[in-house]
Coordinates of C-alpha atoms and ligand atoms in Angstrom, one line a residue:
X1 CA 89.2 -61.1 38.3
X2 CA 87.7 -58.7 35.7
X3 CA 87.7 -54.9 35.7
X4 CA 86.4 -52.0 33.7
X5 CA 88.7 -50.1 31.2
X6 CA 88.6 -47.7 28.3
X7 CA 89.9 -49.8 25.4
X8 CA 90.9 -48.5 22.1
X9 CA 90.9 -50.9 19.2
X10 CA 92.4 -50.5 15.6
X11 CA 89.8 -52.1 13.2
X12 CA 90.6 -51.7 9.5
X13 CA 92.9 -48.7 10.2
X14 CA 90.2 -46.9 12.2
X15 CA 90.4 -46.4 16.1
X16 CA 87.3 -47.2 18.0
X17 CA 87.0 -46.6 21.8
X18 CA 84.9 -48.6 24.0
X19 CA 84.2 -49.2 27.7
X20 CA 84.7 -53.0 28.3
X21 CA 86.3 -55.4 30.8
X22 CA 89.8 -56.8 31.1
X23 CA 91.1 -59.4 33.3
X24 CA 94.0 -58.8 35.5
X25 CA 96.1 -61.4 33.7
X26 CA 96.1 -59.2 30.6
X27 CA 98.1 -56.5 32.5
X28 CA 101.8 -56.7 32.0
X29 CA 103.7 -58.7 34.6
X30 CA 105.1 -56.3 37.0
X31 CA 105.8 -55.4 40.8
X32 CA 102.8 -53.5 42.0
X33 CA 99.0 -54.0 41.3
X34 CA 97.1 -50.7 42.0
X35 CA 93.4 -50.3 42.2
X36 CA 92.9 -47.0 40.5
X37 CA 90.6 -44.5 42.2
X38 CA 91.4 -41.5 40.1
X39 CA 93.0 -40.6 36.8
X40 CA 93.0 -37.6 34.5
X41 CA 92.9 -36.6 31.0
X42 CA 96.0 -35.1 29.3
X43 CA 96.7 -34.1 25.6
X44 CA 98.9 -37.1 25.3
X45 CA 96.1 -39.5 26.3
X46 CA 93.8 -38.1 23.5
X47 CA 96.8 -38.8 21.0
X48 CA 96.8 -42.4 22.3
X49 CA 93.2 -42.7 22.2
X50 CA 93.1 -41.7 18.6
X51 CA 95.8 -43.9 17.2
X52 CA 98.8 -41.8 17.4
X53 CA 101.6 -44.3 16.7
X54 CA 104.3 -41.9 18.2
X55 CA 102.5 -42.3 21.5
X56 CA 101.2 -45.9 21.4
X57 CA 102.4 -48.5 19.0
X58 CA 100.1 -51.4 19.5
X59 CA 96.5 -51.6 19.9
X60 CA 94.1 -52.8 21.6
X61 CA 95.4 -50.5 24.3
X62 CA 94.1 -48.6 27.5
X63 CA 95.5 -44.9 27.6
X64 CA 95.9 -42.9 30.8
X65 CA 99.3 -41.6 31.8
X66 CA 98.0 -40.6 35.1
X67 CA 96.6 -42.9 38.1
X68 CA 96.2 -42.5 41.8
X69 CA 94.9 -45.2 44.0
X70 CA 95.5 -48.1 46.4
X71 CA 98.1 -50.7 46.4
X72 CA 96.2 -54.0 46.0
X73 CA 99.2 -56.5 45.9
X74 CA 103.0 -55.8 45.8
X75 CA 106.1 -57.9 45.3
X76 CA 108.3 -54.9 46.0
X77 CA 109.3 -54.3 49.7
X78 CA 109.0 -50.5 48.9
X79 CA 105.2 -50.7 48.8
X80 CA 102.6 -52.5 51.0
X81 CA 99.0 -53.5 50.4
X82 CA 96.7 -50.4 51.2
X83 CA 99.5 -47.7 50.4
X84 CA 98.0 -44.7 48.7
X85 CA 100.1 -44.0 45.6
X86 CA 100.2 -42.1 42.3
X87 CA 102.0 -42.8 38.9
X88 CA 102.5 -40.2 36.3
X89 CA 104.4 -40.6 33.0
X90 CA 107.1 -43.3 32.3
X91 CA 105.4 -45.6 30.0
X92 CA 102.1 -45.6 31.7
X93 CA 99.2 -45.3 29.1
X94 CA 101.7 -45.3 26.4
X95 CA 102.6 -48.8 25.7
X96 CA 101.9 -49.9 29.1
X97 CA 98.0 -50.4 30.0
X98 CA 97.1 -47.0 31.6
X99 CA 94.9 -45.2 34.1
X100 CA 91.7 -45.3 32.2
X101 CA 90.9 -48.5 33.9
X102 CA 90.2 -49.8 37.5
X103 CA 93.6 -51.6 37.8
X104 CA 97.3 -51.0 36.6
X105 CA 100.3 -53.1 37.1
X106 CA 103.6 -51.2 37.2
X107 CA 107.3 -51.3 38.2
X108 CA 107.9 -50.1 41.7
X109 CA 110.4 -47.4 40.4
X110 CA 107.5 -45.7 38.7
X111 CA 105.5 -45.1 41.8
X112 CA 105.3 -42.2 44.2
X113 CA 103.8 -42.5 47.7
X114 CA 101.0 -40.0 48.0
X115 CA 102.7 -37.0 49.8
X116 CA 101.1 -35.9 53.0
X117 CA 98.7 -32.8 52.3
X118 CA 97.4 -34.1 49.0
X119 CA 94.4 -36.5 48.7
X120 CA 94.2 -39.0 45.8
X121 CA 91.6 -36.9 44.1
X122 CA 93.7 -33.9 44.5
X123 CA 96.8 -35.5 43.2
X124 CA 94.9 -36.3 40.0
X125 CA 93.4 -32.9 39.8
X126 CA 96.9 -31.9 39.3
X127 CA 98.2 -35.1 37.6
X128 CA 100.7 -34.9 34.8
X129 CA 99.6 -31.3 33.9
X130 CA 100.3 -30.1 37.5
X131 CA 103.6 -31.9 37.8
X132 CA 104.6 -30.4 34.5
X133 CA 103.5 -26.8 35.7
X134 CA 105.6 -27.5 38.8
X135 CA 108.7 -28.9 36.9
X136 CA 108.6 -25.8 34.8
X137 CA 108.3 -23.4 37.6
X138 CA 111.0 -25.2 39.4
X139 CA 113.3 -25.2 36.5
X140 CA 112.6 -21.4 35.8
X141 CA 113.3 -20.4 39.5
X142 CA 116.7 -22.3 39.2
X143 CA 117.5 -20.5 35.9
X144 CA 116.5 -17.4 37.7
X145 CA 113.3 -15.6 37.3
X146 CA 112.0 -12.5 39.4
X147 CA 109.1 -10.6 40.4
X148 CA 110.1 -7.4 38.8
X149 CA 108.5 -8.1 35.5
X150 CA 105.9 -10.1 33.6
X151 CA 105.9 -14.0 33.2
X152 CA 104.1 -15.2 30.2
X153 CA 102.1 -18.5 30.0
X154 CA 100.7 -19.7 26.8
X155 CA 97.9 -22.0 26.1
X156 CA 96.7 -20.6 29.3
X157 CA 93.4 -22.3 29.6
X158 CA 94.7 -25.7 29.0
X159 CA 95.7 -28.1 31.9
X160 CA 99.3 -27.2 31.9
X161 CA 98.4 -23.5 31.3
X162 CA 95.9 -23.1 33.8
X163 CA 98.0 -24.8 36.7
X164 CA 101.0 -22.7 35.5
X165 CA 99.1 -19.6 35.8
X166 CA 97.8 -20.5 39.3
X167 CA 101.1 -21.6 40.6
X168 CA 103.1 -18.7 39.4
X169 CA 100.5 -16.2 40.8
X170 CA 100.5 -18.1 44.1
X171 CA 104.3 -17.6 44.3
X172 CA 103.9 -13.7 43.6
X173 CA 104.9 -13.5 40.0
X174 CA 103.0 -11.1 37.7
X175 CA 101.4 -13.6 35.2
X176 CA 100.4 -12.6 31.8
X177 CA 98.0 -15.2 30.3
X178 CA 98.0 -15.9 26.6
X179 CA 94.9 -17.6 25.2
X180 CA 92.7 -18.0 22.1
X181 CA 89.7 -18.1 24.4
X182 CA 88.9 -14.5 25.1
X183 CA 85.6 -15.5 26.9
X184 CA 87.8 -17.0 29.6
X185 CA 89.1 -13.8 31.1
X186 CA 87.1 -14.2 34.2
X187 CA 88.5 -17.8 34.7
X188 CA 92.2 -16.8 34.1
X189 CA 91.8 -13.8 36.5
X190 CA 90.6 -16.0 39.2
X191 CA 93.6 -18.0 38.8
X192 CA 95.6 -15.0 39.4
X193 CA 96.6 -13.8 35.9
X194 CA 97.0 -9.9 36.0
X195 CA 96.4 -9.5 32.2
X196 CA 95.0 -11.7 29.4
X197 CA 96.3 -11.3 25.9
X198 CA 95.2 -12.9 22.7
X199 CA 97.5 -15.5 21.5
X200 CA 97.5 -13.8 18.1
X201 CA 99.9 -11.1 19.8
X202 CA 102.5 -13.8 20.2
X203 CA 102.4 -14.9 16.7
X204 CA 104.9 -12.5 15.3
X205 CA 104.9 -12.6 11.4
X206 CA 107.8 -10.2 10.9
X207 CA 111.1 -11.2 9.6
X208 CA 112.9 -9.7 12.8
X209 CA 115.3 -12.0 14.7
X210 CA 114.8 -10.1 17.9
X211 CA 111.9 -8.2 19.3
X212 CA 111.4 -5.6 22.1
X213 CA 112.3 -7.1 25.5
X214 CA 109.1 -8.0 27.5
X215 CA 109.0 -11.2 29.3
X216 CA 111.1 -12.0 32.5
X217 CA 110.2 -15.7 32.2
X218 CA 107.7 -18.1 30.3
X219 CA 106.0 -21.3 30.3
X220 CA 105.1 -22.3 26.8
X221 CA 102.6 -25.2 26.1
X222 CA 102.1 -24.7 22.3
X223 CA 105.4 -24.4 20.6
X224 CA 105.8 -23.3 17.0
X225 CA 105.7 -19.6 16.0
X226 CA 104.4 -18.6 19.5
X227 CA 107.3 -20.1 21.1
X228 CA 109.8 -18.4 18.8
X229 CA 107.9 -15.1 19.3
X230 CA 108.2 -15.5 23.1
X231 CA 112.1 -16.4 22.9
X232 CA 112.5 -13.3 20.7
X233 CA 111.0 -11.2 23.4
X234 CA 112.6 -12.5 26.5
X235 CA 114.5 -9.9 28.4
X236 CA 118.2 -10.3 28.9
X237 CA 119.1 -13.7 30.5
X238 CA 115.7 -14.9 31.2
X239 CA 114.1 -18.2 30.2
X240 CA 111.3 -20.1 28.8
X241 CA 110.3 -23.5 30.1
X242 CA 109.0 -25.4 26.7
X243 CA 106.8 -28.2 27.5
X244 CA 104.2 -28.5 24.6
X245 CA 103.6 -28.6 20.8
X246 CA 99.8 -28.4 20.5
X247 CA 100.4 -25.7 17.8
X248 CA 103.4 -27.0 16.3
X249 CA 106.6 -29.0 17.0
X250 CA 108.5 -26.8 14.7
X251 CA 111.0 -24.0 15.9
X252 CA 112.1 -21.7 13.1
X253 CA 114.3 -18.8 14.3
X254 CA 117.8 -17.6 14.4
X255 CA 120.1 -17.9 17.4
X256 CA 120.3 -14.2 17.9
X257 CA 118.0 -14.2 21.1
X258 CA 120.4 -16.7 22.6
X259 CA 123.8 -15.0 21.7
X260 CA 122.8 -11.4 21.8
X261 CA 120.4 -11.6 24.9
X262 CA 121.6 -14.7 26.7
X263 CA 118.1 -16.1 26.9
X264 CA 117.5 -19.9 27.9
X265 CA 115.2 -22.6 26.3
X266 CA 114.5 -25.0 29.2
X267 CA 113.4 -28.5 28.0
X268 CA 110.7 -30.0 30.2
X269 CA 110.3 -33.8 30.0
X270 CA 107.7 -34.7 32.9
X271 CA 107.4 -38.5 32.0
X272 CA 111.1 -39.2 32.4
X273 CA 111.8 -36.9 35.3
X274 CA 114.1 -38.8 37.7
X275 CA 112.5 -40.0 41.0
X276 CA 114.4 -37.7 43.3
X277 CA 113.3 -34.6 41.6
X278 CA 109.9 -36.2 41.0
X279 CA 109.4 -36.5 44.8
X280 CA 110.7 -33.0 45.3
X281 CA 108.0 -31.5 43.1
X282 CA 105.1 -33.6 44.4
X283 CA 106.2 -32.6 48.0
X284 CA 106.1 -28.9 47.0
X285 CA 102.8 -29.4 45.2
X286 CA 101.4 -31.0 48.5
X287 CA 102.9 -28.2 50.7
X288 CA 104.3 -24.8 50.1
X289 CA 102.8 -24.9 46.5
X290 CA 99.6 -26.3 47.3
X291 CA 96.9 -24.6 45.2
X292 CA 93.3 -23.4 46.4
X293 CA 92.0 -23.2 42.9
X294 CA 91.9 -26.9 42.1
X295 CA 88.1 -26.9 42.3
X296 CA 87.9 -24.0 40.0
X297 CA 90.1 -25.7 37.4
X298 CA 88.7 -29.2 37.4
X299 CA 85.7 -30.9 35.9
X300 CA 85.0 -34.4 37.0
X301 CA 83.7 -37.1 34.8
X302 CA 83.4 -40.9 34.7
X303 CA 85.0 -43.4 32.5
X304 CA 82.0 -43.5 30.3
X305 CA 81.9 -39.7 29.9
X306 CA 85.5 -39.6 29.0
X307 CA 84.8 -40.3 25.2
X308 CA 83.5 -36.8 24.3
X309 CA 86.3 -35.0 26.3
X310 CA 89.0 -36.9 24.2
X311 CA 87.8 -35.2 21.1
X312 CA 87.4 -31.8 22.8
X313 CA 91.0 -31.8 24.2
X314 CA 92.4 -32.6 20.7
X315 CA 90.5 -29.4 19.4
X316 CA 92.0 -27.4 22.3
X317 CA 88.3 -26.9 23.6
X318 CA 88.8 -28.0 27.2
X319 CA 89.2 -25.4 30.0
X320 CA 91.3 -26.5 32.8
X321 CA 91.5 -30.2 33.9
X322 CA 89.4 -33.3 33.5
X323 CA 89.5 -35.5 36.5
X324 CA 88.3 -39.1 35.7
X325 CA 86.7 -40.8 38.9
X326 CA 86.9 -44.5 38.5
X327 CA 84.7 -45.0 41.7
X328 CA 81.4 -43.5 40.1
X329 CA 81.8 -45.2 36.9
X330 CA 78.8 -47.3 35.8
X331 CA 79.1 -50.9 37.1
X332 CA 78.7 -54.0 34.9
Ligands
LIG1 N1 106.8 -32.1 28.1 C1 106.2 -32.6 29.1 O1 106.6 -33.1 30.0 C2 104.6 -32.4 28.8 C3 103.9 -32.7 30.0 C4 102.3 -32.4 29.9 C5 102.0 -31.8 28.7 N2 102.9 -31.5 27.7 C6 102.4 -31.0 26.4 O2 101.8 -29.7 26.7 C7 100.8 -29.3 25.9 C8 99.6 -29.0 26.7 O3 99.2 -30.2 27.4 P1 97.7 -30.1 28.1 O4 97.5 -31.5 28.6 O5 97.7 -29.1 29.0 O6 96.8 -29.8 26.9 P2 95.3 -29.0 27.0 O7 94.7 -29.0 28.3 O8 94.6 -29.3 25.8 O9 95.9 -27.6 26.7 C9 96.4 -27.0 25.6 C10 96.0 -25.5 25.3 O10 96.9 -25.1 24.2 C11 96.0 -24.0 23.5 N3 95.9 -24.6 22.2 C12 95.3 -25.8 21.8 N4 95.4 -26.0 20.4 C13 96.1 -24.8 20.0 C14 96.5 -24.4 18.7 N5 96.3 -25.2 17.6 N6 97.2 -23.2 18.6 C15 97.5 -22.6 19.7 N7 97.1 -22.9 21.0 C16 96.4 -24.1 21.1 C17 94.5 -24.0 24.2 O11 94.7 -23.0 25.1 P3 93.9 -21.4 24.8 O12 92.6 -21.8 24.1 O13 93.9 -20.9 26.1 O14 95.0 -20.9 23.9 C18 94.6 -25.5 25.1 O15 93.6 -25.4 26.0 C19 100.7 -30.6 24.9 O16 101.5 -30.3 23.7 C20 101.2 -31.8 25.8 O17 101.6 -32.9 24.9 C21 104.2 -31.9 27.8

């Protein structure tokens, strides 16, 4: 059987994207064949789609670290034909053919049954970005954040950023959104941000090892000097969940914020999150954490329309989330 997929090919050192067909036999041998209904675009997908060998070693390749759909065939007794399921992370879309296609085939251990309270579409409006925002909030709450002060979210108009702003606001935290896009103030306020600041304000160029105490928690999606500025400005004992590096993977700073203020740097790795915790986060996102702003945050596109979005996300020009609807894609 043939199905449609976005395929990235390496030709003479250049990476070319095209929508083409693949056969089921080309998918890796594995437990569960899933008919993908929705996927979503994450920053990592754009890296895979443009030949980043740290993400994807071998081409031709189909990216897409997220997929939600219906089980078509299963050799695992955990899943039956017709089950609604979702997959985020693990190796999906990295070196395993990913969700930018009508079918994936993956190990049963990677699959989460769609939790009650979420549709397949909503699960991919969230996708890895929503799961990462959820994991960040979960870890921050475990480490101890409170509602007495300000929580900063960096890269706030991005996928993880938007969903972190919306989730923290829903839970009653006073969220300050840091963005380079000052024209997105209304968008961020609708998601619940109390104040929007220019990300330049978090780019401290002084030689100070520690700055005035301000934040009582943070979700950082950008890394680099913005992350170190946030760490230097955390109040005593508070934490930052570090999940991204769109600005830079470097972290040049002293240990003083850690040893003089007892602040914490919480590492977030959504792709490798253990299944028990994965299920807990998805249950929360489907229940007590369910967001009303998903339509506001999401732009839907077809597989064919994904190409231009890949370039835009690499430039940091996407606001919110891109949902990929495999059902409405052009038929061959
Ligand atoms: N650790 C994990 O498990 C995990 C999971 C998901 C994502 N991530 C990482 O988290 C980051 C965000 O992912 P995403 O999918 O949310 O991407 P995204 O939608 O592109 O969001 C990134 C946002 O960061 C800001 N930004 C982009 N380039 C920047 C730059 N050069 N300097 C400063 N800010 C910049 C922009 O927001 P503003 O214009 O509003 O500033 C942009 O919208 C990526 O590094 C991704 O790899 C990690």
